Amino acid sequence: MKYIILFLMLFLLLTATFAGATDSVEAPKNCTQCGMDRSMFAQSRMLVVYADRTAVGVCSLHCAAAELHNNKEKLVSALMVADFATKKLIDARSAVWVVGGRKSGVMTARAKWAFDSAEEARRFMAENGGTVNSFDQAMSAATIEVLEQAEEEKTVENEMLREMR
């Protein structure tokens, strides 16, 4: 009986912890570009707010670059990104960006992490490597990756169509 009660208590504790963690990420739950669960990637998520007051949630800078590329005609009023250390949303343009390093990125081979403070970014780089970049540099790198990926997908699609003929 003790084991059943202990098991139930542990189960409820883990369930409550998980439920609390998922409540901290704003809607939408899934990335509008790739479909990944944004709460699982709370440390890299972004929110794109357009001038028409619509907002789009994505899991990473990579997906934000794809979103902006696909909606070039829309005016952006705000770009928010999660601070890697606290997971709180901050202004993406004023964030300290660390590009590269040993820590795997989200949706990218070359990681791009945002920090609210230079001190946190330096601490991260001491443990993981990488270099400080401006928002424009990080976004440019992500946009290039998105365009390269689209070109690769187009090439594969064309090859598949040729094989079908």
mmCIF file of C-alpha atoms in Angstrom:
data_model
loop_
_atom_site.group_PDB
_atom_site.id
_atom_site.type_symbol
_atom_site.label_atom_id
_atom_site.label_comp_id
_atom_site.label_asym_id
_atom_site.label_seq_id
_atom_site.Cartn_x
_atom_site.Cartn_y
_atom_site.Cartn_z
ATOM 1 C CA MET A 1 0.000 0.000 0.000
ATOM 2 C CA LYS A 2 2.880 2.363 0.820
ATOM 3 C CA TYR A 3 4.314 1.828 -2.627
ATOM 4 C CA ILE A 4 1.035 2.612 -4.343
ATOM 5 C CA ILE A 5 0.649 5.852 -2.387
ATOM 6 C CA LEU A 6 4.289 6.762 -3.046
ATOM 7 C CA PHE A 7 3.848 6.025 -6.751
ATOM 8 C CA LEU A 8 0.672 8.130 -6.933
ATOM 9 C CA MET A 9 2.332 11.038 -5.128
ATOM 10 C CA LEU A 10 5.332 10.895 -7.469
ATOM 11 C CA PHE A 11 3.045 10.671 -10.499
ATOM 12 C CA LEU A 12 0.998 13.684 -9.382
ATOM 13 C CA LEU A 13 4.130 15.689 -8.622
ATOM 14 C CA LEU A 14 5.596 15.015 -12.068
ATOM 15 C CA THR A 15 2.265 15.728 -13.771
ATOM 16 C CA ALA A 16 1.863 19.032 -11.914
ATOM 17 C CA THR A 17 5.445 20.029 -12.738
ATOM 18 C CA PHE A 18 4.953 19.295 -16.428
ATOM 19 C CA ALA A 19 1.597 21.085 -16.533
ATOM 20 C CA GLY A 20 3.112 24.156 -14.873
ATOM 21 C CA ALA A 21 5.984 24.212 -17.355
ATOM 22 C CA THR A 22 3.705 24.179 -20.380
ATOM 23 C CA ASP A 23 1.579 27.058 -19.049
ATOM 24 C CA SER A 24 4.529 29.456 -19.144
ATOM 25 C CA VAL A 25 4.735 29.637 -22.954
ATOM 26 C CA GLU A 26 2.311 31.948 -24.742
ATOM 27 C CA ALA A 27 0.129 30.707 -27.599
ATOM 28 C CA PRO A 28 0.362 29.156 -30.042
ATOM 29 C CA LYS A 29 1.435 25.812 -28.602
ATOM 30 C CA ASN A 30 3.103 24.663 -31.827
ATOM 31 C CA CYS A 31 5.456 26.473 -34.175
ATOM 32 C CA THR A 32 3.538 27.825 -37.162
ATOM 33 C CA GLN A 33 6.437 26.957 -39.493
ATOM 34 C CA CYS A 34 7.560 23.460 -38.475
ATOM 35 C CA GLY A 35 4.919 22.294 -35.992
ATOM 36 C CA MET A 36 7.294 21.670 -33.081
ATOM 37 C CA ASP A 37 6.001 22.106 -29.527
ATOM 38 C CA ARG A 38 7.123 25.602 -28.485
ATOM 39 C CA SER A 39 7.076 24.756 -24.779
ATOM 40 C CA MET A 40 9.774 22.143 -25.400
ATOM 41 C CA PHE A 41 11.871 24.863 -27.022
ATOM 42 C CA ALA A 42 10.959 27.687 -24.653
ATOM 43 C CA GLN A 43 14.593 28.846 -24.557
ATOM 44 C CA SER A 44 14.666 29.587 -28.320
ATOM 45 C CA ARG A 45 11.064 30.497 -29.149
ATOM 46 C CA MET A 46 10.098 33.726 -30.842
ATOM 47 C CA LEU A 47 6.959 35.781 -31.310
ATOM 48 C CA VAL A 48 6.520 37.843 -34.478
ATOM 49 C CA VAL A 49 3.976 40.639 -34.079
ATOM 50 C CA TYR A 50 2.778 42.315 -37.254
ATOM 51 C CA ALA A 51 1.471 45.861 -37.625
ATOM 52 C CA ASP A 52 -2.039 44.490 -38.236
ATOM 53 C CA ARG A 53 -1.845 43.103 -34.641
ATOM 54 C CA THR A 54 -1.599 39.473 -35.696
ATOM 55 C CA ALA A 55 1.050 37.463 -33.888
ATOM 56 C CA VAL A 56 2.845 34.322 -34.989
ATOM 57 C CA GLY A 57 4.693 32.012 -32.615
ATOM 58 C CA VAL A 58 7.699 30.028 -33.793
ATOM 59 C CA CYS A 59 10.227 27.738 -32.129
ATOM 60 C CA SER A 60 13.457 29.401 -33.244
ATOM 61 C CA LEU A 61 15.208 32.162 -35.149
ATOM 62 C CA HIS A 62 15.341 29.802 -38.132
ATOM 63 C CA CYS A 63 11.546 29.518 -38.224
ATOM 64 C CA ALA A 64 11.199 33.273 -37.616
ATOM 65 C CA ALA A 65 13.398 33.884 -40.672
ATOM 66 C CA ALA A 66 11.170 31.551 -42.713
ATOM 67 C CA GLU A 67 8.037 33.315 -41.418
ATOM 68 C CA LEU A 68 9.395 36.748 -42.329
ATOM 69 C CA HIS A 69 10.603 35.529 -45.735
ATOM 70 C CA ASN A 70 7.164 34.084 -46.510
ATOM 71 C CA ASN A 71 5.409 37.299 -45.424
ATOM 72 C CA LYS A 72 7.676 40.022 -46.833
ATOM 73 C CA GLU A 73 4.689 42.233 -47.581
ATOM 74 C CA LYS A 74 3.624 42.458 -43.916
ATOM 75 C CA LEU A 75 5.017 45.140 -41.620
ATOM 76 C CA VAL A 76 6.563 43.870 -38.404
ATOM 77 C CA SER A 77 5.847 45.864 -35.264
ATOM 78 C CA ALA A 78 7.762 43.645 -32.798
ATOM 79 C CA LEU A 79 10.087 40.670 -32.739
ATOM 80 C CA MET A 80 10.316 38.962 -29.375
ATOM 81 C CA VAL A 81 12.709 36.153 -28.465
ATOM 82 C CA ALA A 82 13.195 34.069 -25.356
ATOM 83 C CA ASP A 83 16.165 34.911 -23.201
ATOM 84 C CA PHE A 84 18.091 31.626 -23.116
ATOM 85 C CA ALA A 85 18.776 31.892 -19.384
ATOM 86 C CA THR A 86 15.300 32.857 -18.109
ATOM 87 C CA LYS A 87 13.037 31.865 -21.042
ATOM 88 C CA LYS A 88 11.272 35.234 -20.718
ATOM 89 C CA LEU A 89 10.457 37.089 -23.930
ATOM 90 C CA ILE A 90 12.681 40.072 -24.709
ATOM 91 C CA ASP A 91 13.122 42.357 -27.712
ATOM 92 C CA ALA A 92 15.032 40.370 -30.346
ATOM 93 C CA ARG A 93 16.734 43.430 -31.819
ATOM 94 C CA SER A 94 18.285 44.501 -28.513
ATOM 95 C CA ALA A 95 19.195 40.992 -27.340
ATOM 96 C CA VAL A 96 22.802 39.825 -27.167
ATOM 97 C CA TRP A 97 23.065 36.991 -29.702
ATOM 98 C CA VAL A 98 25.540 34.125 -29.414
ATOM 99 C CA VAL A 99 26.080 32.266 -32.680
ATOM 100 C CA GLY A 100 27.809 28.902 -32.943
ATOM 101 C CA GLY A 101 29.387 26.933 -30.166
ATOM 102 C CA ARG A 102 29.044 23.378 -28.912
ATOM 103 C CA LYS A 103 25.391 23.495 -27.820
ATOM 104 C CA SER A 104 23.108 22.180 -30.560
ATOM 105 C CA GLY A 105 20.743 24.734 -32.047
ATOM 106 C CA VAL A 106 17.033 24.479 -32.802
ATOM 107 C CA MET A 107 16.183 23.857 -36.484
ATOM 108 C CA THR A 108 19.735 24.759 -37.477
ATOM 109 C CA ALA A 109 23.229 23.315 -37.669
ATOM 110 C CA ARG A 110 24.694 26.599 -36.380
ATOM 111 C CA ALA A 111 23.062 27.568 -33.095
ATOM 112 C CA LYS A 112 21.757 31.068 -32.425
ATOM 113 C CA TRP A 113 20.827 31.941 -28.823
ATOM 114 C CA ALA A 114 19.546 35.239 -27.417
ATOM 115 C CA PHE A 115 20.400 36.734 -24.027
ATOM 116 C CA ASP A 116 19.043 39.724 -22.167
ATOM 117 C CA SER A 117 22.441 40.540 -20.706
ATOM 118 C CA ALA A 118 25.992 40.488 -21.989
ATOM 119 C CA GLU A 119 27.052 38.867 -18.713
ATOM 120 C CA GLU A 120 24.776 35.844 -19.309
ATOM 121 C CA ALA A 121 26.011 35.613 -22.902
ATOM 122 C CA ARG A 122 29.651 35.603 -21.721
ATOM 123 C CA ARG A 123 28.850 32.924 -19.137
ATOM 124 C CA PHE A 124 27.211 30.813 -21.850
ATOM 125 C CA MET A 125 30.188 31.289 -24.207
ATOM 126 C CA ALA A 126 32.640 30.287 -21.464
ATOM 127 C CA GLU A 127 30.854 26.935 -21.180
ATOM 128 C CA ASN A 128 29.750 26.385 -24.795
ATOM 129 C CA GLY A 129 31.807 28.587 -27.112
ATOM 130 C CA GLY A 130 30.320 30.716 -29.874
ATOM 131 C CA THR A 131 30.668 34.389 -30.725
ATOM 132 C CA VAL A 132 28.633 37.503 -29.951
ATOM 133 C CA ASN A 133 26.685 38.795 -32.942
ATOM 134 C CA SER A 134 24.155 41.533 -33.514
ATOM 135 C CA PHE A 135 20.542 40.686 -34.245
ATOM 136 C CA ASP A 136 21.054 41.636 -37.896
ATOM 137 C CA GLN A 137 24.008 39.235 -38.194
ATOM 138 C CA ALA A 138 22.118 36.377 -36.536
ATOM 139 C CA MET A 139 18.996 36.996 -38.653
ATOM 140 C CA SER A 140 21.076 37.219 -41.821
ATOM 141 C CA ALA A 141 22.690 33.853 -41.056
ATOM 142 C CA ALA A 142 19.261 32.304 -40.368
ATOM 143 C CA THR A 143 17.789 33.767 -43.563
ATOM 144 C CA ILE A 144 20.659 32.357 -45.635
ATOM 145 C CA GLU A 145 20.019 28.928 -44.085
ATOM 146 C CA VAL A 146 16.295 29.175 -44.903
ATOM 147 C CA LEU A 147 17.020 30.102 -48.528
ATOM 148 C CA GLU A 148 19.606 27.311 -48.894
ATOM 149 C CA GLN A 149 17.165 24.806 -47.415
ATOM 150 C CA ALA A 150 14.415 25.937 -49.811
ATOM 151 C CA GLU A 151 16.798 25.553 -52.751
ATOM 152 C CA GLU A 152 17.773 22.036 -51.633
ATOM 153 C CA GLU A 153 14.113 21.061 -51.258
ATOM 154 C CA LYS A 154 13.354 22.425 -54.715
ATOM 155 C CA THR A 155 16.228 20.417 -56.224
ATOM 156 C CA VAL A 156 15.009 17.206 -54.573
ATOM 157 C CA GLU A 157 11.451 17.882 -55.727
ATOM 158 C CA ASN A 158 12.627 18.449 -59.314
ATOM 159 C CA GLU A 159 14.625 15.208 -59.246
ATOM 160 C CA MET A 160 11.597 13.290 -57.982
ATOM 161 C CA LEU A 161 9.436 14.764 -60.751
ATOM 162 C CA ARG A 162 12.024 13.783 -63.388
ATOM 163 C CA GLU A 163 12.096 10.209 -62.059
ATOM 164 C CA MET A 164 8.305 9.989 -62.240
ATOM 165 C CA ARG A 165 8.273 10.782 -65.973
#
